[in-house]
Short mmCIF file of C-alpha atoms in Angstrom, two decimals:
data_model
loop_
_atom_site.label_atom_id
_atom_site.label_comp_id
_atom_site.label_asym_id
_atom_site.label_seq_id
_atom_site.Cartn_x
_atom_site.Cartn_y
_atom_site.Cartn_z
CA MET A 1 -0.24 -6.80 7.63
CA SER A 2 3.13 -6.81 5.93
CA ASP A 3 5.12 -3.62 5.54
CA TRP A 4 4.16 -2.87 1.97
CA GLU A 5 1.75 -5.73 1.15
CA ALA A 6 3.41 -5.86 -2.22
CA GLU A 7 3.82 -8.74 -4.56
CA SER A 8 6.83 -10.98 -4.20
CA ASP A 9 9.75 -9.84 -6.31
CA ASP A 10 11.40 -13.24 -6.32
CA GLU A 11 11.53 -14.18 -9.97
CA SER A 12 14.58 -16.39 -9.86
CA ARG A 13 14.49 -19.70 -11.68
CA ASP A 14 16.85 -22.64 -12.04
CA LYS A 15 18.31 -22.33 -15.49
CA PRO A 16 20.49 -25.03 -17.08
CA PRO A 17 23.59 -23.62 -18.75
CA PRO A 18 23.04 -23.21 -22.51
CA GLN A 19 25.40 -24.49 -25.15
CA GLU A 20 28.22 -22.15 -25.93
CA TRP A 21 28.15 -20.59 -29.39
CA ARG A 22 31.28 -19.37 -31.06
CA PRO A 23 30.87 -17.35 -34.26
CA SER A 24 32.98 -17.67 -37.34
CA GLY A 25 34.73 -14.92 -39.26
CA GLN A 26 37.17 -12.21 -38.26
CA ARG A 27 34.89 -10.44 -35.78
CA SER A 28 35.97 -9.57 -32.25
CA TYR A 29 34.36 -11.64 -29.47
CA ALA A 30 35.07 -12.51 -25.85
CA THR A 31 33.58 -15.10 -23.52
CA ARG A 32 32.65 -14.58 -19.89
CA GLU A 33 30.99 -16.60 -17.15
CA VAL A 34 27.70 -14.93 -16.18
CA GLU A 35 25.54 -16.54 -13.49
CA GLY A 36 26.89 -20.01 -14.17
CA ARG A 37 26.74 -19.91 -17.95
CA THR A 38 29.21 -19.09 -20.68
CA VAL A 39 28.19 -15.96 -22.56
CA VAL A 40 29.83 -14.64 -25.72
CA PHE A 41 30.06 -10.83 -25.82
CA ARG A 42 30.03 -9.24 -29.27
CA ARG A 43 31.87 -6.02 -30.02
CA GLY A 44 29.43 -3.23 -29.25
CA GLY A 45 27.72 -4.90 -26.30
CA GLY A 46 25.80 -7.83 -27.87
CA ARG A 47 26.12 -11.33 -26.43
CA CYS A 48 25.12 -14.67 -27.93
CA TRP A 49 24.27 -18.17 -26.79
CA ARG A 50 22.52 -21.29 -27.96
CA GLY A 51 19.14 -22.14 -26.57
CA GLY A 52 15.84 -20.45 -25.98
CA ALA A 53 14.13 -20.78 -22.62
CA ALA A 54 17.29 -21.72 -20.78
CA ALA A 55 18.99 -18.53 -21.86
CA ALA A 56 16.09 -16.17 -21.30
CA PRO A 57 16.85 -13.05 -19.25
CA GLU A 58 15.80 -12.98 -15.59
CA ARG A 59 13.28 -10.20 -16.11
CA GLU A 60 10.09 -11.44 -17.70
CA VAL A 61 9.22 -9.10 -20.52
CA GLU A 62 6.45 -8.76 -23.01
CA GLN A 63 7.25 -10.60 -26.22
CA SER A 64 6.87 -9.04 -29.65
CA THR A 65 7.07 -11.70 -32.36
CA TRP A 66 7.79 -10.53 -35.89
CA ARG A 67 6.38 -13.02 -38.35
CA CYS A 68 7.82 -13.37 -41.80
CA ARG A 69 5.68 -12.45 -44.79
CA GLY A 70 3.02 -15.02 -45.60
CA GLN A 71 3.37 -16.75 -42.27
CA GLN A 72 -0.21 -16.13 -41.20
CA GLU A 73 -1.80 -19.32 -40.01
CA SER A 74 -4.56 -20.80 -42.13
CA GLY A 75 -6.85 -23.77 -41.88
CA SER A 76 -4.81 -25.73 -44.44
CA ARG A 77 -1.57 -25.53 -42.45
CA THR A 78 -1.03 -27.45 -39.23
CA GLY A 79 1.81 -27.41 -36.78
CA GLN A 80 4.67 -24.94 -36.73
CA GLN A 81 6.00 -24.05 -40.16
CA ARG A 82 8.78 -21.88 -41.45
CA ARG A 83 9.90 -20.58 -44.80
CA GLY A 84 13.34 -21.48 -46.10
CA GLY A 85 14.63 -20.35 -49.51
CA GLY A 86 11.22 -18.92 -50.40
CA ALA A 87 9.25 -22.16 -49.78
CA TRP A 88 7.29 -23.28 -46.77
CA GLU A 89 8.42 -26.47 -45.05
CA SER A 90 7.59 -28.10 -41.76
CA ARG A 91 9.99 -27.58 -38.93
CA ARG A 92 11.95 -30.73 -38.33
CA SER A 93 12.21 -32.12 -34.84
CA SER A 94 15.99 -32.24 -35.25
CA GLU A 95 16.24 -28.49 -35.93
CA PRO A 96 19.00 -26.86 -33.81
CA GLU A 97 18.27 -24.72 -30.80
CA PRO A 98 17.72 -21.04 -31.65
CA LEU A 99 20.70 -18.72 -31.73
CA CYS A 100 20.13 -16.00 -29.09
CA PHE A 101 21.91 -12.73 -28.45
CA HIS A 102 21.19 -9.28 -27.04
CA LEU A 103 21.13 -5.92 -28.80
CA ASP A 104 20.77 -2.45 -27.34
CA ASN A 105 17.26 -1.11 -27.91
CA SER A 106 18.67 1.74 -30.01
CA PHE A 107 19.49 -0.80 -32.77
CA ILE A 108 16.18 -2.68 -32.76
CA GLY A 109 14.41 -0.20 -35.04
CA THR A 110 17.16 -0.65 -37.63
CA VAL A 111 16.82 -4.44 -37.52
CA ILE A 112 13.02 -4.34 -37.82
CA GLY A 113 12.76 -1.57 -40.40
CA ARG A 114 9.69 0.39 -41.42
CA GLY A 115 6.65 -1.80 -41.02
CA GLY A 116 8.88 -4.85 -40.47
CA ALA A 117 10.36 -4.63 -43.98
CA LYS A 118 13.99 -5.06 -42.93
CA ILE A 119 13.41 -8.09 -40.69
CA ARG A 120 11.46 -9.80 -43.50
CA GLU A 121 14.34 -9.09 -45.87
CA LEU A 122 16.79 -10.62 -43.38
CA GLU A 123 14.60 -13.72 -43.08
CA ASP A 124 14.34 -14.05 -46.86
CA SER A 125 18.09 -13.65 -47.34
CA SER A 126 19.13 -16.07 -44.62
CA GLY A 127 16.30 -18.62 -44.82
CA SER A 128 15.75 -18.33 -41.06
CA LYS A 129 13.09 -16.98 -38.79
CA ILE A 130 13.94 -14.06 -36.51
CA LYS A 131 12.11 -13.30 -33.29
CA ILE A 132 12.67 -10.22 -31.08
CA VAL A 133 11.78 -10.10 -27.36
CA ASN A 134 11.63 -6.57 -26.02
CA GLY A 135 13.51 -5.68 -22.82
CA GLU A 136 13.92 -2.57 -20.71
CA TYR A 137 17.35 -1.60 -22.03
CA GLU A 138 18.26 -4.47 -24.34
CA SER A 139 16.18 -6.77 -26.50
CA GLU A 140 16.80 -10.45 -27.07
CA VAL A 141 17.09 -11.62 -30.68
CA LYS A 142 16.34 -15.28 -31.40
CA ILE A 143 17.22 -16.85 -34.77
CA PHE A 144 15.58 -20.15 -35.74
CA GLY A 145 16.73 -22.46 -38.50
CA SER A 146 19.70 -24.56 -39.47
CA ASP A 147 23.19 -23.72 -38.23
CA ASP A 148 24.18 -22.22 -41.56
CA ASN A 149 21.01 -20.14 -41.78
CA GLN A 150 21.39 -18.94 -38.21
CA ASN A 151 25.02 -17.91 -38.75
CA LYS A 152 24.12 -16.15 -41.97
CA ALA A 153 21.30 -14.21 -40.30
CA LYS A 154 23.60 -13.30 -37.40
CA ARG A 155 26.24 -12.06 -39.82
CA LEU A 156 23.69 -9.93 -41.72
CA ILE A 157 22.43 -8.39 -38.47
CA ASP A 158 25.99 -7.61 -37.36
CA GLU A 159 26.72 -5.91 -40.67
CA LEU A 160 23.47 -3.97 -40.43
CA VAL A 161 24.21 -2.79 -36.88
CA ASP A 162 27.83 -1.87 -37.67
CA GLY A 163 26.73 -0.05 -40.80
CA TYR A 164 24.14 1.87 -38.76
CA GLY A 165 26.86 3.03 -36.36
CA GLU A 166 29.13 4.13 -39.19
CA ARG A 167 26.29 5.99 -40.93
CA SER A 168 25.33 7.73 -37.71
CA GLU A 169 28.87 9.02 -37.19
CA LYS A 170 29.10 10.09 -40.83
CA ASP A 171 25.75 11.86 -40.62
CA TYR A 172 26.91 13.85 -37.64
CA ARG A 173 29.97 14.97 -39.55
CA PHE A 174 28.60 15.62 -43.03
CA GLY A 175 24.94 14.82 -43.36
CA TYR A 176 23.09 17.38 -41.20
CA HIS A 177 22.34 20.78 -42.70
CA GLU A 178 21.43 23.97 -40.92
CA TYR A 179 18.36 25.79 -42.08
CA GLY A 180 17.95 29.20 -40.54
CA ARG A 181 18.43 32.89 -40.80
CA GLY A 182 21.72 33.96 -42.37
CA GLY A 183 22.87 30.48 -43.48
CA SER A 184 22.94 28.46 -46.67
CA ASP A 185 20.53 25.54 -47.02
CA ASN A 186 23.29 23.39 -48.51
CA THR A 187 26.06 24.24 -46.07
CA PRO A 188 26.95 21.35 -43.77
CA THR A 189 27.23 22.09 -40.09
CA SER A 190 30.69 22.59 -38.69
CA GLY A 191 32.14 21.38 -35.44
CA PRO A 192 33.15 18.05 -33.93
CA PRO A 193 30.95 14.97 -34.38
CA LYS A 194 28.35 14.29 -31.72
CA PRO A 195 29.72 11.66 -29.31
CA THR A 196 27.97 8.33 -29.04
CA ILE A 197 26.10 7.81 -25.76
CA ASN A 198 27.31 4.82 -23.79
CA TRP A 199 24.04 3.76 -22.18
CA ALA A 200 25.56 0.77 -20.42
CA SER A 201 28.08 3.01 -18.66
CA LEU A 202 25.37 5.47 -17.66
CA ARG A 203 23.29 2.72 -16.10
CA GLU A 204 26.25 1.27 -14.24
CA ASN A 205 27.22 4.69 -12.83
CA LYS A 206 23.69 5.89 -12.10
CA ALA A 207 24.33 6.34 -8.38
CA LYS A 208 27.49 8.36 -9.02
CA TYR A 209 25.79 10.69 -11.49
CA GLU A 210 22.83 11.07 -9.13
CA ALA A 211 25.17 12.13 -6.33
CA MET A 212 26.90 14.63 -8.63
CA LYS A 213 23.53 16.16 -9.52
CA TRP A 214 22.70 16.98 -5.90
CA GLU A 215 26.15 17.59 -4.39
CA ASP A 216 25.89 21.41 -4.41
CA LEU A 217 22.52 21.65 -2.66
CA PRO A 218 22.29 23.46 0.69
CA PRO A 219 21.76 21.44 3.88
CA ILE A 220 18.28 20.54 5.04
CA GLU A 221 16.81 20.38 8.56
CA LYS A 222 13.84 18.14 9.42
CA GLN A 223 13.71 17.64 13.22
CA PHE A 224 11.51 20.24 14.93
CA TYR A 225 9.64 18.22 17.54
CA LYS A 226 10.01 18.40 21.30
CA GLU A 227 7.68 16.02 23.04
CA ALA A 228 5.57 17.56 25.77
CA GLN A 229 5.88 16.07 29.23
CA THR A 230 2.18 15.16 29.31
CA VAL A 231 2.63 13.17 26.08
CA ALA A 232 5.85 11.46 27.15
CA SER A 233 4.28 10.30 30.42
CA LEU A 234 1.49 8.33 28.70
CA THR A 235 1.65 4.58 29.26
CA GLN A 236 1.29 2.13 26.40
CA GLU A 237 -2.13 1.09 27.70
CA GLU A 238 -3.31 4.71 27.75
CA VAL A 239 -2.03 5.29 24.22
CA SER A 240 -3.75 2.16 22.87
CA LYS A 241 -7.02 3.07 24.57
CA TRP A 242 -6.92 6.63 23.26
CA ARG A 243 -6.23 5.48 19.68
CA LYS A 244 -9.06 2.96 19.78
CA GLU A 245 -11.53 5.52 21.12
CA ASN A 246 -10.59 8.01 18.39
CA ASN A 247 -11.84 6.18 15.31
CA ASN A 248 -9.45 3.27 15.83
CA ILE A 249 -6.19 4.95 14.83
CA ILE A 250 -3.67 2.36 13.57
CA CYS A 251 0.03 3.09 13.10
CA ASN A 252 2.70 1.13 11.31
CA ASP A 253 6.42 1.60 10.73
CA LEU A 254 7.46 0.69 7.18
CA HIS A 255 11.19 0.94 7.88
CA GLU A 256 12.96 -1.93 6.14
CA GLY A 257 15.35 -2.49 9.02
CA GLU A 258 14.78 -2.33 12.76
CA LYS A 259 11.39 -0.89 13.59
CA ARG A 260 11.22 2.52 15.24
CA PRO A 261 8.91 3.39 18.16
CA ILE A 262 5.69 5.12 17.05
CA PRO A 263 5.42 8.55 18.72
CA ASN A 264 2.61 8.99 21.20
CA PRO A 265 -0.34 11.02 19.89
CA VAL A 266 -0.95 14.61 20.97
CA ARG A 267 -4.36 15.39 22.42
CA THR A 268 -4.27 19.19 22.36
CA PHE A 269 -2.80 21.85 20.08
CA GLU A 270 -0.53 22.98 22.91
CA GLU A 271 1.04 19.52 23.17
CA ALA A 272 1.89 19.59 19.46
CA PHE A 273 3.03 23.20 19.01
CA GLN A 274 4.17 24.31 22.46
CA GLN A 275 7.32 25.81 20.89
CA TYR A 276 5.37 27.69 18.21
CA PRO A 277 2.94 30.14 19.82
CA GLU A 278 2.09 31.76 16.46
CA ILE A 279 0.63 28.45 15.26
CA ILE A 280 -1.45 28.04 18.41
CA ALA A 281 -2.73 31.63 18.17
CA THR A 282 -3.83 31.10 14.57
CA ILE A 283 -5.64 27.87 15.39
CA LYS A 284 -7.50 29.44 18.30
CA LYS A 285 -8.45 32.38 16.10
CA VAL A 286 -10.14 30.00 13.67
CA GLY A 287 -12.01 28.36 16.55
CA PHE A 288 -10.88 24.73 16.56
CA GLN A 289 -11.15 23.02 19.94
CA SER A 290 -8.96 19.91 19.53
CA PRO A 291 -7.03 18.03 16.83
CA THR A 292 -8.74 15.45 14.65
CA PRO A 293 -7.55 11.82 14.99
CA ILE A 294 -5.31 11.96 11.90
CA GLN A 295 -3.79 15.25 13.07
CA SER A 296 -3.14 13.95 16.59
CA GLN A 297 -0.98 11.10 15.35
CA ALA A 298 0.49 12.70 12.21
CA TRP A 299 1.91 15.86 13.78
CA PRO A 300 4.44 14.12 16.11
CA ILE A 301 5.67 12.00 13.20
CA ILE A 302 5.99 14.78 10.62
CA LEU A 303 7.64 17.21 13.04
CA GLN A 304 10.36 14.59 13.63
CA GLY A 305 11.21 14.69 9.92
CA ILE A 306 9.85 11.21 9.14
CA ASP A 307 8.07 10.54 5.84
CA LEU A 308 4.39 9.79 6.39
CA ILE A 309 1.53 8.00 4.63
CA GLY A 310 -1.79 9.25 5.98
CA ILE A 311 -4.90 7.24 5.09
CA ALA A 312 -8.22 8.74 6.18
CA GLN A 313 -11.57 9.63 4.76
CA THR A 314 -12.08 12.94 2.99
CA GLY A 315 -12.97 15.74 5.40
CA THR A 316 -11.02 14.40 8.40
CA GLY A 317 -8.40 17.15 8.53
CA LYS A 318 -5.61 15.69 6.40
CA THR A 319 -4.83 19.11 4.86
CA LEU A 320 -4.06 20.73 8.21
CA ALA A 321 -2.16 17.59 9.24
CA TYR A 322 0.59 18.32 6.69
CA LEU A 323 0.16 22.10 6.31
CA LEU A 324 1.07 23.31 9.82
CA PRO A 325 4.26 21.19 10.08
CA GLY A 326 5.09 22.44 6.58
CA PHE A 327 5.00 26.05 7.77
CA ILE A 328 7.42 25.21 10.57
CA HIS A 329 9.67 23.27 8.18
CA LEU A 330 9.90 26.22 5.78
CA ASP A 331 10.66 28.79 8.47
CA SER A 332 13.27 26.66 10.26
CA GLN A 333 15.63 25.81 7.40
CA PRO A 334 19.28 26.91 7.80
CA ILE A 335 19.18 28.81 4.50
CA PRO A 336 16.97 31.96 4.52
CA LYS A 337 13.97 31.86 2.20
CA ALA A 338 15.30 34.69 0.06
CA GLU A 339 18.48 32.70 -0.74
CA ARG A 340 16.94 29.36 -1.70
CA GLY A 341 16.31 30.26 -5.32
CA GLY A 342 12.80 28.87 -5.42
CA PRO A 343 9.88 27.52 -3.39
CA GLY A 344 10.52 25.22 -0.45
CA MET A 345 7.19 23.42 -0.22
CA LEU A 346 5.19 21.70 -2.98
CA VAL A 347 1.68 20.28 -2.69
CA LEU A 348 0.48 18.19 -5.63
CA ALA A 349 -3.30 17.83 -5.86
CA PRO A 350 -5.40 15.95 -8.44
CA THR A 351 -7.94 18.67 -9.30
CA ARG A 352 -8.17 22.43 -9.55
CA GLU A 353 -10.90 22.48 -6.89
CA LEU A 354 -8.75 20.65 -4.34
CA ALA A 355 -5.70 22.79 -5.17
CA LEU A 356 -7.72 25.98 -4.62
CA GLN A 357 -9.03 24.57 -1.35
CA VAL A 358 -5.49 23.93 -0.10
CA GLU A 359 -4.48 27.45 -1.12
CA ALA A 360 -7.42 28.84 0.86
CA GLU A 361 -6.20 26.91 3.92
CA CYS A 362 -2.71 28.34 3.40
CA ALA A 363 -4.15 31.85 3.40
CA LYS A 364 -6.24 31.12 6.51
CA TYR A 365 -3.32 29.74 8.56
CA THR A 366 -0.58 31.92 7.09
CA TYR A 367 2.64 31.75 9.10
CA LYS A 368 5.30 34.48 9.24
CA GLY A 369 4.43 35.92 5.84
CA THR A 370 4.77 32.78 3.75
CA LYS A 371 3.69 33.31 0.13
CA SER A 372 1.82 30.69 -1.82
CA ILE A 373 0.50 30.24 -5.35
CA CYS A 374 -1.99 27.84 -6.91
CA ILE A 375 -0.98 26.51 -10.33
CA TYR A 376 -3.63 24.58 -12.27
CA GLY A 377 -4.68 23.89 -15.82
CA GLY A 378 -7.34 26.17 -17.24
CA GLY A 379 -6.12 29.14 -15.20
CA ASP A 380 -4.23 32.22 -16.32
CA ARG A 381 -0.93 30.65 -17.38
CA LYS A 382 0.86 33.98 -17.90
CA GLY A 383 -0.31 35.22 -14.53
CA GLN A 384 0.84 32.03 -12.81
CA ILE A 385 4.24 32.28 -14.49
CA SER A 386 4.54 35.92 -13.44
CA VAL A 387 3.83 35.15 -9.78
CA VAL A 388 6.00 32.06 -9.50
CA THR A 389 9.01 33.72 -11.16
CA LYS A 390 8.83 36.65 -8.71
CA GLY A 391 9.27 34.27 -5.82
CA VAL A 392 6.94 32.17 -3.63
CA ASP A 393 7.43 29.86 -0.66
CA ILE A 394 4.66 27.33 -1.31
CA VAL A 395 3.43 25.96 -4.63
CA ILE A 396 0.07 24.16 -4.72
CA ALA A 397 -0.37 22.63 -8.17
CA THR A 398 -2.02 20.05 -10.33
CA PRO A 399 0.57 17.75 -11.96
CA GLY A 400 -0.19 18.65 -15.58
CA ARG A 401 0.26 22.42 -15.33
CA LEU A 402 3.26 22.16 -12.99
CA ASN A 403 4.96 19.76 -15.39
CA ASP A 404 4.34 22.30 -18.16
CA LEU A 405 6.05 25.09 -16.18
CA GLN A 406 8.82 22.71 -15.10
CA MET A 407 9.67 21.64 -18.66
CA ASN A 408 9.81 25.29 -19.74
CA ASN A 409 12.08 26.28 -16.83
CA PHE A 410 9.60 28.69 -15.24
CA VAL A 411 9.84 27.07 -11.81
CA ASN A 412 12.84 25.71 -9.89
CA LEU A 413 11.98 22.46 -8.12
CA LYS A 414 15.48 21.74 -6.79
CA SER A 415 14.77 24.05 -3.87
CA ILE A 416 11.83 21.90 -2.69
CA THR A 417 12.54 20.28 0.69
CA TYR A 418 8.95 19.46 1.76
CA LEU A 419 6.76 17.53 -0.69
CA VAL A 420 3.10 16.57 -0.31
CA LEU A 421 1.24 14.14 -2.59
CA ASP A 422 -2.34 14.99 -1.63
CA GLU A 423 -5.11 12.53 -2.53
CA ALA A 424 -2.61 10.24 -4.24
CA ASP A 425 -5.24 7.64 -5.12
CA ARG A 426 -7.22 10.18 -7.14
CA MET A 427 -4.11 11.43 -8.95
CA LEU A 428 -3.35 7.88 -10.06
CA ASP A 429 -6.96 7.27 -11.08
CA MET A 430 -6.80 10.39 -13.26
CA GLY A 431 -3.64 9.17 -15.00
CA PHE A 432 -1.17 11.67 -13.55
CA GLU A 433 1.58 9.18 -12.68
CA PRO A 434 3.83 10.09 -15.69
CA GLN A 435 3.68 13.78 -14.78
CA ILE A 436 4.36 13.00 -11.12
CA MET A 437 7.43 10.95 -12.07
CA LYS A 438 8.78 13.79 -14.22
CA ILE A 439 8.20 16.31 -11.44
CA LEU A 440 9.95 14.21 -8.80
CA ILE A 441 13.05 13.84 -10.99
CA ASP A 442 13.93 17.48 -10.25
CA ILE A 443 13.21 17.36 -6.49
CA ARG A 444 16.09 16.55 -4.18
CA PRO A 445 16.00 12.95 -2.93
CA ASP A 446 16.62 13.84 0.75
CA ARG A 447 13.38 15.83 0.96
CA GLN A 448 10.62 15.06 3.44
CA THR A 449 7.59 13.54 1.71
CA ILE A 450 4.01 13.30 2.93
CA MET A 451 1.41 11.26 1.07
CA THR A 452 -2.31 11.39 1.85
CA SER A 453 -5.01 9.17 0.44
CA ALA A 454 -8.54 8.07 1.18
CA THR A 455 -7.82 4.49 0.05
CA TRP A 456 -4.80 2.17 -0.14
CA PRO A 457 -4.89 0.40 -3.53
CA ASP A 458 -1.93 -1.31 -5.19
CA GLY A 459 -1.05 1.74 -7.28
CA VAL A 460 -0.74 3.97 -4.22
CA ARG A 461 1.40 1.37 -2.45
CA ARG A 462 3.74 1.18 -5.42
CA LEU A 463 3.98 4.99 -5.60
CA ALA A 464 4.69 5.20 -1.87
CA LYS A 465 7.36 2.53 -2.02
CA SER A 466 9.08 4.30 -4.92
CA TYR A 467 9.13 7.87 -3.64
CA LEU A 468 9.00 7.73 0.18
CA LYS A 469 11.98 6.69 2.31
CA ASN A 470 11.23 4.49 5.30
CA PRO A 471 7.89 6.12 6.06
CA MET A 472 5.45 5.57 8.87
CA MET A 473 1.80 4.93 8.11
CA VAL A 474 -1.16 6.32 10.00
CA TYR A 475 -4.66 5.31 8.99
CA VAL A 476 -7.97 6.03 10.63
CA GLY A 477 -10.70 3.41 10.47
CA THR A 478 -9.92 0.76 7.84
CA LEU A 479 -7.88 0.32 4.69
CA ASP A 480 -10.81 -1.32 2.90
CA LEU A 481 -12.31 0.58 -0.02
CA ALA A 482 -15.76 1.48 1.29
CA ALA A 483 -18.22 4.34 1.19
CA VAL A 484 -17.90 7.03 3.85
CA ASN A 485 -20.21 6.02 6.70
CA THR A 486 -20.98 9.65 7.61
CA VAL A 487 -22.68 10.34 4.29
CA GLY A 488 -26.10 8.98 3.39
CA GLN A 489 -26.46 7.61 -0.13
CA ASN A 490 -29.69 7.17 -2.08
CA ILE A 491 -29.66 5.46 -5.47
CA ILE A 492 -32.66 6.25 -7.69
CA VAL A 493 -33.04 4.50 -11.04
CA ILE A 494 -34.95 6.67 -13.54
CA PRO A 495 -35.77 5.97 -17.21
CA GLU A 496 -33.81 8.09 -19.65
CA GLU A 497 -36.85 10.04 -20.84
CA GLU A 498 -37.74 11.08 -17.26
CA LYS A 499 -34.33 12.31 -16.12
CA ARG A 500 -34.73 15.91 -17.28
CA ALA A 501 -38.09 16.37 -15.56
CA TYR A 502 -36.77 14.80 -12.35
CA ILE A 503 -33.71 17.06 -12.30
CA LEU A 504 -35.81 20.18 -12.82
CA HIS A 505 -38.17 19.13 -10.02
CA PHE A 506 -35.17 18.40 -7.78
CA ILE A 507 -33.69 21.87 -8.39
CA ASP A 508 -37.03 23.58 -7.73
CA SER A 509 -37.33 21.79 -4.39
CA LEU A 510 -33.93 22.95 -3.05
CA LYS A 511 -33.90 25.20 0.00
CA PRO A 512 -31.96 28.51 -0.03
CA ASP A 513 -29.03 27.06 1.94
CA ASP A 514 -28.85 23.73 0.10
CA LYS A 515 -25.83 22.93 -2.07
CA VAL A 516 -25.68 20.38 -4.85
CA ILE A 517 -23.34 19.23 -7.63
CA ILE A 518 -24.93 17.74 -10.75
CA PHE A 519 -22.79 15.85 -13.27
CA VAL A 520 -24.30 15.73 -16.76
CA GLY A 521 -23.17 14.31 -20.07
CA LYS A 522 -24.65 17.17 -22.08
CA LYS A 523 -25.35 20.82 -21.38
CA LEU A 524 -28.47 21.23 -19.26
CA VAL A 525 -30.44 24.37 -20.12
CA TYR A 526 -32.62 25.57 -17.25
CA CYS A 527 -34.48 28.85 -17.21
#
């Protein structure tokens, strides 16, 4: 399989150079060669050219076409038509190429107006048709019609945009009023005008600003693994045989450059944690005999400080695979826990039940007095805030509630050095990706990240590629989406009117030690 199995990002196309367009009037313009074509840059960041498809931006974007009033197609009209001077007329084959230019997205609302009123007014005044193609930062404006109509529409849009900028500056100086205790309702605010944000400059200097954001962070240590002699002496044939016999463990290095050697698996707890006797003592106290397949291969990778993607069925020990190395990571940082200003480990889980389960594992395998808290929606928010503000080492949270505390500055995520995205496929299925993105904005980029999942769909691959750096992948069994083969499944089709009686009979037949979860659409009353 390929490293990421992602779609090809090659969207380049051969584009003929469009005709150069030079505006009239006293406005300030400059020309520049961009990717083999002459582009005219308007004062304020816009740029213009003749032509439609040939001048389209590289990035394919969704098109939003604003039709002029009365332009709805009907059975009596055929072909493409346009309105000029208030009357409909067929578009002539000799009509010039559309006039195209770019505008920052902050101006597009002004050009369109409420409910499209402004763009219809511009079309009526100029006798042209205006089409807007949305982009990520800038939108492309296309003007159709004769040369005179196109130039007139362009001039009206320029005046509208320039007037918007002047009004904005004037509003900052004189137009905003303060309403509050101890002030007059009609007293304008004092102080200097709010500066205009130069979005183009911010985008160009993104890397510099990102570095400035994290330059004062303390150092981070990730390498804590010393390979046991019994592990280092394994031959490649022995390693391959052992992996195949243990549920067919498959490993892959997703490093974009030269591939790194995959660490040999550990077969006993002593081989993994020979330098950490407290970990071994805790494991033996619980009663485990040997590592699970995912643990055997994941521990040597994580303890070396490498990002990991672990794919295995639910119930195969993924929680302990990232939890025990996380304890060691927290305790071995160069900055003492009391001086970090916040938690050092974050586990994001999709549901309250899974988050509580991870917290229970933390309590069971506690290491050198580490403190943990479970933050989830529906719980005692004030109590969670009280505990997290007093200081904890590990935060186990659902994305929604953590994002709530993050936005209200109740938790400091800049101190996180060990991040776990547990059951990532379920978090994406539940629609938590926006919250995850907001959370990761405040976590240092040089962290160590672990992602676990039971499946490997496209959404999880995209998330992994965005937020993990050169990870290794370990998966047990297969990457195909299939039912767990260790669980028997019976499908019983029952008519709607018989469901209640069947459920009641099913509950009555349960043995004292049986456990069951019943999902219902309505409240089920059972006495």
